[in-house]
Coordinates of C-alpha atoms (C1' of nucleotides) and ligand atoms in Angstrom, one line a residue:
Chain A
X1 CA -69.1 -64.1 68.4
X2 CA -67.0 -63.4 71.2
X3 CA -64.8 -60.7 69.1
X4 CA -67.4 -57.8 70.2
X5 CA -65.0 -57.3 73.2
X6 CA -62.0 -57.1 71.8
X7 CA -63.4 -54.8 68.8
X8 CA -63.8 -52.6 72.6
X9 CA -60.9 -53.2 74.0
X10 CA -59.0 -52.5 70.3
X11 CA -60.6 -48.4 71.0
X12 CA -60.2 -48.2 74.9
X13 CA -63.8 -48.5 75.6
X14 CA -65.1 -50.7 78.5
X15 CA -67.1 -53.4 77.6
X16 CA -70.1 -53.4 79.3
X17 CA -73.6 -55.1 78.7
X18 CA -75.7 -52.3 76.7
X19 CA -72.5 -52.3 73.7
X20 CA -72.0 -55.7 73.5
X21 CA -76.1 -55.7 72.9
X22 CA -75.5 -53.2 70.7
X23 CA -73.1 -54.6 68.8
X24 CA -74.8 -58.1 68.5
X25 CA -77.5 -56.5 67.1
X26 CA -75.1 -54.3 64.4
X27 CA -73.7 -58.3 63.6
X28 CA -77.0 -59.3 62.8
X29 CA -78.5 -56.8 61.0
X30 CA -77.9 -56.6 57.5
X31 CA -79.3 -52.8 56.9
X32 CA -78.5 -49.8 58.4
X33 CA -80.0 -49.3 61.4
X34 CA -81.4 -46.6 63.6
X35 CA -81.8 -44.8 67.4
X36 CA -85.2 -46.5 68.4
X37 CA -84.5 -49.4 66.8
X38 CA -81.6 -50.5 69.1
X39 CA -83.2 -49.1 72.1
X40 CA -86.3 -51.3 71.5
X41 CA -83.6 -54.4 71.0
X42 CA -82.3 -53.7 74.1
X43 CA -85.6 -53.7 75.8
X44 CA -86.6 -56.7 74.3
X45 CA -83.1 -58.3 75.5
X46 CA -83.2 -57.2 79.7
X47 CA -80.7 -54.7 78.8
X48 CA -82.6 -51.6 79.1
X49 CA -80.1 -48.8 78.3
X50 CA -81.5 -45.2 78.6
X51 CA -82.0 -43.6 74.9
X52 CA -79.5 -41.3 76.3
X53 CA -76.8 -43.8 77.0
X54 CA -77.8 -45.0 73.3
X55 CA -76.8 -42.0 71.8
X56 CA -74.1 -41.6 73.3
X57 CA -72.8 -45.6 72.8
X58 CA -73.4 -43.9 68.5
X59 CA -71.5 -41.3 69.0
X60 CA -68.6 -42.9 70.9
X61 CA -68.8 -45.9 67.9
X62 CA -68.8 -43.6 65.1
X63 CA -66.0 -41.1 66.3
X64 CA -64.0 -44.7 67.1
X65 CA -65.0 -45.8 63.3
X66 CA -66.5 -49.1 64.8
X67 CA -69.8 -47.7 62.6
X68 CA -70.9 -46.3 59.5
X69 CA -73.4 -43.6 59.6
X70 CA -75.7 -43.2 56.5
X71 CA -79.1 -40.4 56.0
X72 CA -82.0 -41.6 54.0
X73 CA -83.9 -38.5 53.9
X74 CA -86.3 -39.3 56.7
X75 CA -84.8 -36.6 59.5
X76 CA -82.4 -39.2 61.9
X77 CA -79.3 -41.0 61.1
X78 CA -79.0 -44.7 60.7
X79 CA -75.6 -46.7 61.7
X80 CA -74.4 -49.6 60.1
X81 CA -71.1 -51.9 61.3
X82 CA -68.1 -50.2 59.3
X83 CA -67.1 -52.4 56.4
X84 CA -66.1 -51.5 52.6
X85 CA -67.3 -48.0 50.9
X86 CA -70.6 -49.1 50.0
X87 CA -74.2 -47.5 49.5
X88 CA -77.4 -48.5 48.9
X89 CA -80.6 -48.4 46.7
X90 CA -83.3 -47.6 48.8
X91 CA -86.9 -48.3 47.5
X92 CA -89.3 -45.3 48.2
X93 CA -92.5 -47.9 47.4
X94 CA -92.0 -50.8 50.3
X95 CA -88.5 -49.5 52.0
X96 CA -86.6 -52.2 51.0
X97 CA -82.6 -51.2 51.5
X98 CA -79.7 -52.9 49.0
X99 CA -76.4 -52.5 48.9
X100 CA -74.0 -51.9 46.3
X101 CA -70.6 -51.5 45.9
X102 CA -68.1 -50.3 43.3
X103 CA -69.6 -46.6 43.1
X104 CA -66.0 -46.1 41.2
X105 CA -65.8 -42.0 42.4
X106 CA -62.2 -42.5 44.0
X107 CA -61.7 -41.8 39.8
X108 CA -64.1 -38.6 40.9
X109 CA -62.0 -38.0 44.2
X110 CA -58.8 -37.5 42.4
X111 CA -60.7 -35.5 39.5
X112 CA -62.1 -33.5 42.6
X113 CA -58.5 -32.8 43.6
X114 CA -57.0 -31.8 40.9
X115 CA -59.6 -29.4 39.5
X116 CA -60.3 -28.0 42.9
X117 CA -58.1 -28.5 45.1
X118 CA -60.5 -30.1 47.5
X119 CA -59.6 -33.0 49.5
X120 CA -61.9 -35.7 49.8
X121 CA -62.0 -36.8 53.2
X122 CA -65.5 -39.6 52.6
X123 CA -68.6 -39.0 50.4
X124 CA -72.1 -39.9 51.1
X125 CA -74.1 -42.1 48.2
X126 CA -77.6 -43.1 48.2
X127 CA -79.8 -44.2 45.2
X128 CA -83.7 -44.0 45.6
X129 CA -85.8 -45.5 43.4
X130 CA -87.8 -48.1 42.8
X131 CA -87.3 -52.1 43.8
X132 CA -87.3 -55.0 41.5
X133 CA -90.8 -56.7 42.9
X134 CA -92.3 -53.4 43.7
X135 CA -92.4 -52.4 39.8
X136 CA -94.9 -55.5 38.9
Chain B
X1 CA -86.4 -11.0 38.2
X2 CA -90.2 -11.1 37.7
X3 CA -90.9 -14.0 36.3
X4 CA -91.3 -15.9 39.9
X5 CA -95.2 -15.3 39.9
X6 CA -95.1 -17.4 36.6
X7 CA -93.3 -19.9 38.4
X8 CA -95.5 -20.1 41.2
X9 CA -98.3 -20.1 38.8
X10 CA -97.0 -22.2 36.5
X11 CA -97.8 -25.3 39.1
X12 CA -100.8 -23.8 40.4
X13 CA -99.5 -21.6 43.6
X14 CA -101.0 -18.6 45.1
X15 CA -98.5 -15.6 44.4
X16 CA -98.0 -14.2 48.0
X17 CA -95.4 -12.1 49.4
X18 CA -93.7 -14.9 51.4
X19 CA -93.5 -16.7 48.9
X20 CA -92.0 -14.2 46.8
X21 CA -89.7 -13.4 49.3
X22 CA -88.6 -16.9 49.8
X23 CA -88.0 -17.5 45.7
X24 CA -85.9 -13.9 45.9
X25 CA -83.6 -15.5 48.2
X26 CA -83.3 -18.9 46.4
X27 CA -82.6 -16.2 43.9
X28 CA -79.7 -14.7 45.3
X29 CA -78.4 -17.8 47.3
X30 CA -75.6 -19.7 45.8
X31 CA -75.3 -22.6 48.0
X32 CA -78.6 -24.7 49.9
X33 CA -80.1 -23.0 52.8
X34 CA -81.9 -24.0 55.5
X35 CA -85.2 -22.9 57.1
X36 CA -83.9 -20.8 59.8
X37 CA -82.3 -18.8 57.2
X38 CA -85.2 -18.2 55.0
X39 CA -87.3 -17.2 58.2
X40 CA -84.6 -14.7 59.2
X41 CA -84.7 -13.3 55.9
X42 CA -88.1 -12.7 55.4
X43 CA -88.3 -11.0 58.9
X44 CA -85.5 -8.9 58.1
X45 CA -87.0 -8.0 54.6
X46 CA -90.3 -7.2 56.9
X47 CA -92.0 -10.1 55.6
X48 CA -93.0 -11.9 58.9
X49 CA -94.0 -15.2 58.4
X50 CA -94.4 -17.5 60.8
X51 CA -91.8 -20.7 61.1
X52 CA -95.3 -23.1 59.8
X53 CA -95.3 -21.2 56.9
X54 CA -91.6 -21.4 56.0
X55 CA -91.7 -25.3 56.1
X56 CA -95.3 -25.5 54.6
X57 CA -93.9 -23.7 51.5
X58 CA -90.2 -25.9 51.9
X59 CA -92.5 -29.1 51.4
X60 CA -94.9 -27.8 49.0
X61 CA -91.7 -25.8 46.4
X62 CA -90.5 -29.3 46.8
X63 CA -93.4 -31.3 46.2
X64 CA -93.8 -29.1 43.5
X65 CA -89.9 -29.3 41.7
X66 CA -89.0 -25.9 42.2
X67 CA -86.6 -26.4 44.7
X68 CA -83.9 -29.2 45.8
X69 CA -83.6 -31.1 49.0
X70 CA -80.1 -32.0 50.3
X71 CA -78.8 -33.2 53.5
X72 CA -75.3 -32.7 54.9
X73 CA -75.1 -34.4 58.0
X74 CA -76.4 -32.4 60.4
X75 CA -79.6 -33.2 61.2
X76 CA -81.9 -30.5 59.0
X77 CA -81.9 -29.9 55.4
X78 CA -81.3 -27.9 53.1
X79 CA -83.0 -26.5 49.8
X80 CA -81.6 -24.7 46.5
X81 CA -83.8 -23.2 43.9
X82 CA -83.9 -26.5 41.2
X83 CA -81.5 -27.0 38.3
X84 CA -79.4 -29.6 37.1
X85 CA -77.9 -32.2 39.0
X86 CA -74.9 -31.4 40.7
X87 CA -73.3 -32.1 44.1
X88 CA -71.5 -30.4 46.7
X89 CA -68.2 -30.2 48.2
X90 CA -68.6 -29.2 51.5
X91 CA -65.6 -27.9 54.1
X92 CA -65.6 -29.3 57.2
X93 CA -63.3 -26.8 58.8
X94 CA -64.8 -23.7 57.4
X95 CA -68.3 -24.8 56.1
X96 CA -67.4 -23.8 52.9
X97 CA -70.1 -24.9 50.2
X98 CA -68.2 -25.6 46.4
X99 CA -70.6 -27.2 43.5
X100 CA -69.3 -29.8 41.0
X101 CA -71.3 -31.7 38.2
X102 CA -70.9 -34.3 36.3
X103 CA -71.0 -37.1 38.4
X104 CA -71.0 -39.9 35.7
X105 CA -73.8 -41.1 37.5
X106 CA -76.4 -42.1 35.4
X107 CA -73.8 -44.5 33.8
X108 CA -73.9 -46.5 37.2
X109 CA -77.8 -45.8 37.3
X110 CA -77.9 -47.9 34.3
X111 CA -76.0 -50.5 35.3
X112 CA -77.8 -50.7 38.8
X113 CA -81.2 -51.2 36.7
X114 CA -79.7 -54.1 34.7
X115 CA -77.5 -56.0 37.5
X116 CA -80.2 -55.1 40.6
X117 CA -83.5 -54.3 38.7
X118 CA -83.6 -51.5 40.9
X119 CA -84.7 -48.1 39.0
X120 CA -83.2 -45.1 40.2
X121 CA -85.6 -41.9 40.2
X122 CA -82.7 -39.7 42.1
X123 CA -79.5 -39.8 43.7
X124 CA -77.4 -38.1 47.2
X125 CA -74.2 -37.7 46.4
X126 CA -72.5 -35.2 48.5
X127 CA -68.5 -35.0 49.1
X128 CA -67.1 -33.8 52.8
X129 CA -63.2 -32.5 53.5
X130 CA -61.2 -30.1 53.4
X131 CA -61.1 -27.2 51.0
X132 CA -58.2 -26.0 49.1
X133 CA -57.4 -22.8 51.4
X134 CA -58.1 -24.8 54.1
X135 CA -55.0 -27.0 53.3
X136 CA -52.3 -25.0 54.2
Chain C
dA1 C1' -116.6 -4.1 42.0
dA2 C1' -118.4 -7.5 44.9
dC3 C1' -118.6 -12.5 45.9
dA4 C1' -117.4 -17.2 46.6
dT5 C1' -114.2 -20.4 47.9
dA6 C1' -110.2 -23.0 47.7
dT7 C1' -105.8 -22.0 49.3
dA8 C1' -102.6 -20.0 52.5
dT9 C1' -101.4 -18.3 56.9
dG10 C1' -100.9 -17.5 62.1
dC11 C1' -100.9 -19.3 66.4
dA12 C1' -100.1 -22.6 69.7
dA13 C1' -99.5 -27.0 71.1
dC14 C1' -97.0 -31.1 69.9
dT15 C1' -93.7 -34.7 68.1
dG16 C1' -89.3 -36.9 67.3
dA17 C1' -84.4 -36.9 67.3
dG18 C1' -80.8 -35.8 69.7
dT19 C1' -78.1 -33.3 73.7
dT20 C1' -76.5 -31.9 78.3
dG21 C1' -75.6 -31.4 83.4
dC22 C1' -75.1 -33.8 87.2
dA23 C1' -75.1 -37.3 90.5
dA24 C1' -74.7 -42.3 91.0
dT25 C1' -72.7 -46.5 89.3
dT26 C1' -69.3 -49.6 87.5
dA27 C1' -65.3 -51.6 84.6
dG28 C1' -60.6 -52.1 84.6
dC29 C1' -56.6 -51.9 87.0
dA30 C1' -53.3 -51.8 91.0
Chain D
dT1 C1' -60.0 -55.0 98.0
dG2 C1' -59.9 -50.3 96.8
dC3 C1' -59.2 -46.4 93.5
dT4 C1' -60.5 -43.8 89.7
dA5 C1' -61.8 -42.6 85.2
dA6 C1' -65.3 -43.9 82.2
dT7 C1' -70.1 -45.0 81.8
dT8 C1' -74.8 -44.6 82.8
dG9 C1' -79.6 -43.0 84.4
dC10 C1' -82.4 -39.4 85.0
dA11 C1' -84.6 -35.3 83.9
dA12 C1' -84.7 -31.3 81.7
dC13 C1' -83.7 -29.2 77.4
dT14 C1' -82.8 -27.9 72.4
dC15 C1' -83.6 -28.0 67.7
dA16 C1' -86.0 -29.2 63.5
dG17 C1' -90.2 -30.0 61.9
dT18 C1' -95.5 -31.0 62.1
dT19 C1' -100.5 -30.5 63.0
dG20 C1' -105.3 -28.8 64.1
dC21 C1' -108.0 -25.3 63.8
dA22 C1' -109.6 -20.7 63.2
dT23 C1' -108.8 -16.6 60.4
dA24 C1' -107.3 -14.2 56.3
dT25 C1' -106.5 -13.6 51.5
dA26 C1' -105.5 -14.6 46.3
dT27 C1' -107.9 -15.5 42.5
dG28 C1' -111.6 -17.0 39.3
dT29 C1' -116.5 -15.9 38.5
dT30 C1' -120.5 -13.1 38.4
Ligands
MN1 MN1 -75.2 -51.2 53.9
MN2 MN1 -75.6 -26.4 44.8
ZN3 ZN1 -89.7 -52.0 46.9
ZN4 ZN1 -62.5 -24.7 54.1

DNA sequence: AACATATATGCAACTGAGTTGCAATTAGCA
DNA sequence: TGCTAATTGCAACTCAGTTGCATATATGTT
């Protein structure tokens, strides 16, 4: 697990204790992730960023595309490590997140571009709903 | 354009002038707006709500399915008066707002329920680059 | 028309998410 | 080892939205 520097060095940022925390915790988590969240990892860790210096580690990560960033409807972002176009089914009863691939709208992209004109630069996708186990 | 007290009272709301003035600019709008703008207009109309009120009646018009809830990444949302679902094509260099519909969505709803067992209830889908007189 | 009352509103204080200016620190490089 | 640009901490701030509580008012009932 050593790569988390040279995904750093790869976009000319420094590597320095609070983003390789940061990042470890992006490896391990399997759902997107939030703001508080990481700052409480770090505190748990010794790390103890300021929330400031956690925003701006976000920021820096998302504009570098080392990130996904997704909104659930709740009023904050949450950041995920960037991988494949994906999305997610979120469950509204017990706030279980999913993934899912294979939304098949690059079909709708082009569509978009010929009927419009518009250029589809990324699209935001999120099912809510109901979970498997919370229907019983 | 009277028939907004019967939709207020149609689920049970008190007919006031906010709220009046708030459904005449749903109205009028044709792309989501946020609740700085709705305050504005109802001050400019003379209508002088306070900022508590324009939220309280956000949450409760949306509670109540008369209007929409969409975010575009940045940090607020934004409401349209409710109709059939559609998405948005949204400009990042002029903040120009385009609708589109047909998604083909409820195809992949379908097949999310019988691969996942997750039930959909409602969907985000919004698309973000560059509009067509934006290209050259 | 007056009354009763649930509902809606104003006000002011508050929360939560995120931002910013600036001074101090430090990673990366010579 | 020293230089310097990048990073961070701190504290104050913004912006979107929420809440408690007292007052006002829309509407159904007498
Ligand atoms: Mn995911
Ligand atoms: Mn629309
Ligand atoms: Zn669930
Ligand atoms: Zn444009």
């Amino acid at each position: 697990m050593e790569n988390f520097r040279i995904i750093l060095q790869k976009v000319n940022l420094k590597v320095t204790n609070a983003r390789l925390g940061v990042l470890e915790l992006f490896a391990r988590s399997q759902k997107p992730i939030d703001a508080e969240e990481i700052f409480a990892y770090l505190q748990k860790e010794g790390v103890d960023a300021d929330r400031a210096t956690v925003y701006r580690m976000l920021e820096t990560f998302y504009e570098k595309g080392i990130i996904d960033r997704f909104e659930f409807q709740e009023g904050k972002f949450r950041y995920e490590l960037a991988g494949s176009d994906h999305h997610h089914l979120i469950c509204e009863q017990c706030g279980r997140i999913e993934d899912i691939s294979d939304c098949g709208i690059n079909v709708l992209e082009r569509e978009i571009k010929e009927k419009k004109g518009f250029l589809v630069k990324r699209h935001a996708l999120e099912f809510f709903g109901v979970c498997e186990s919370c229907q019983q």
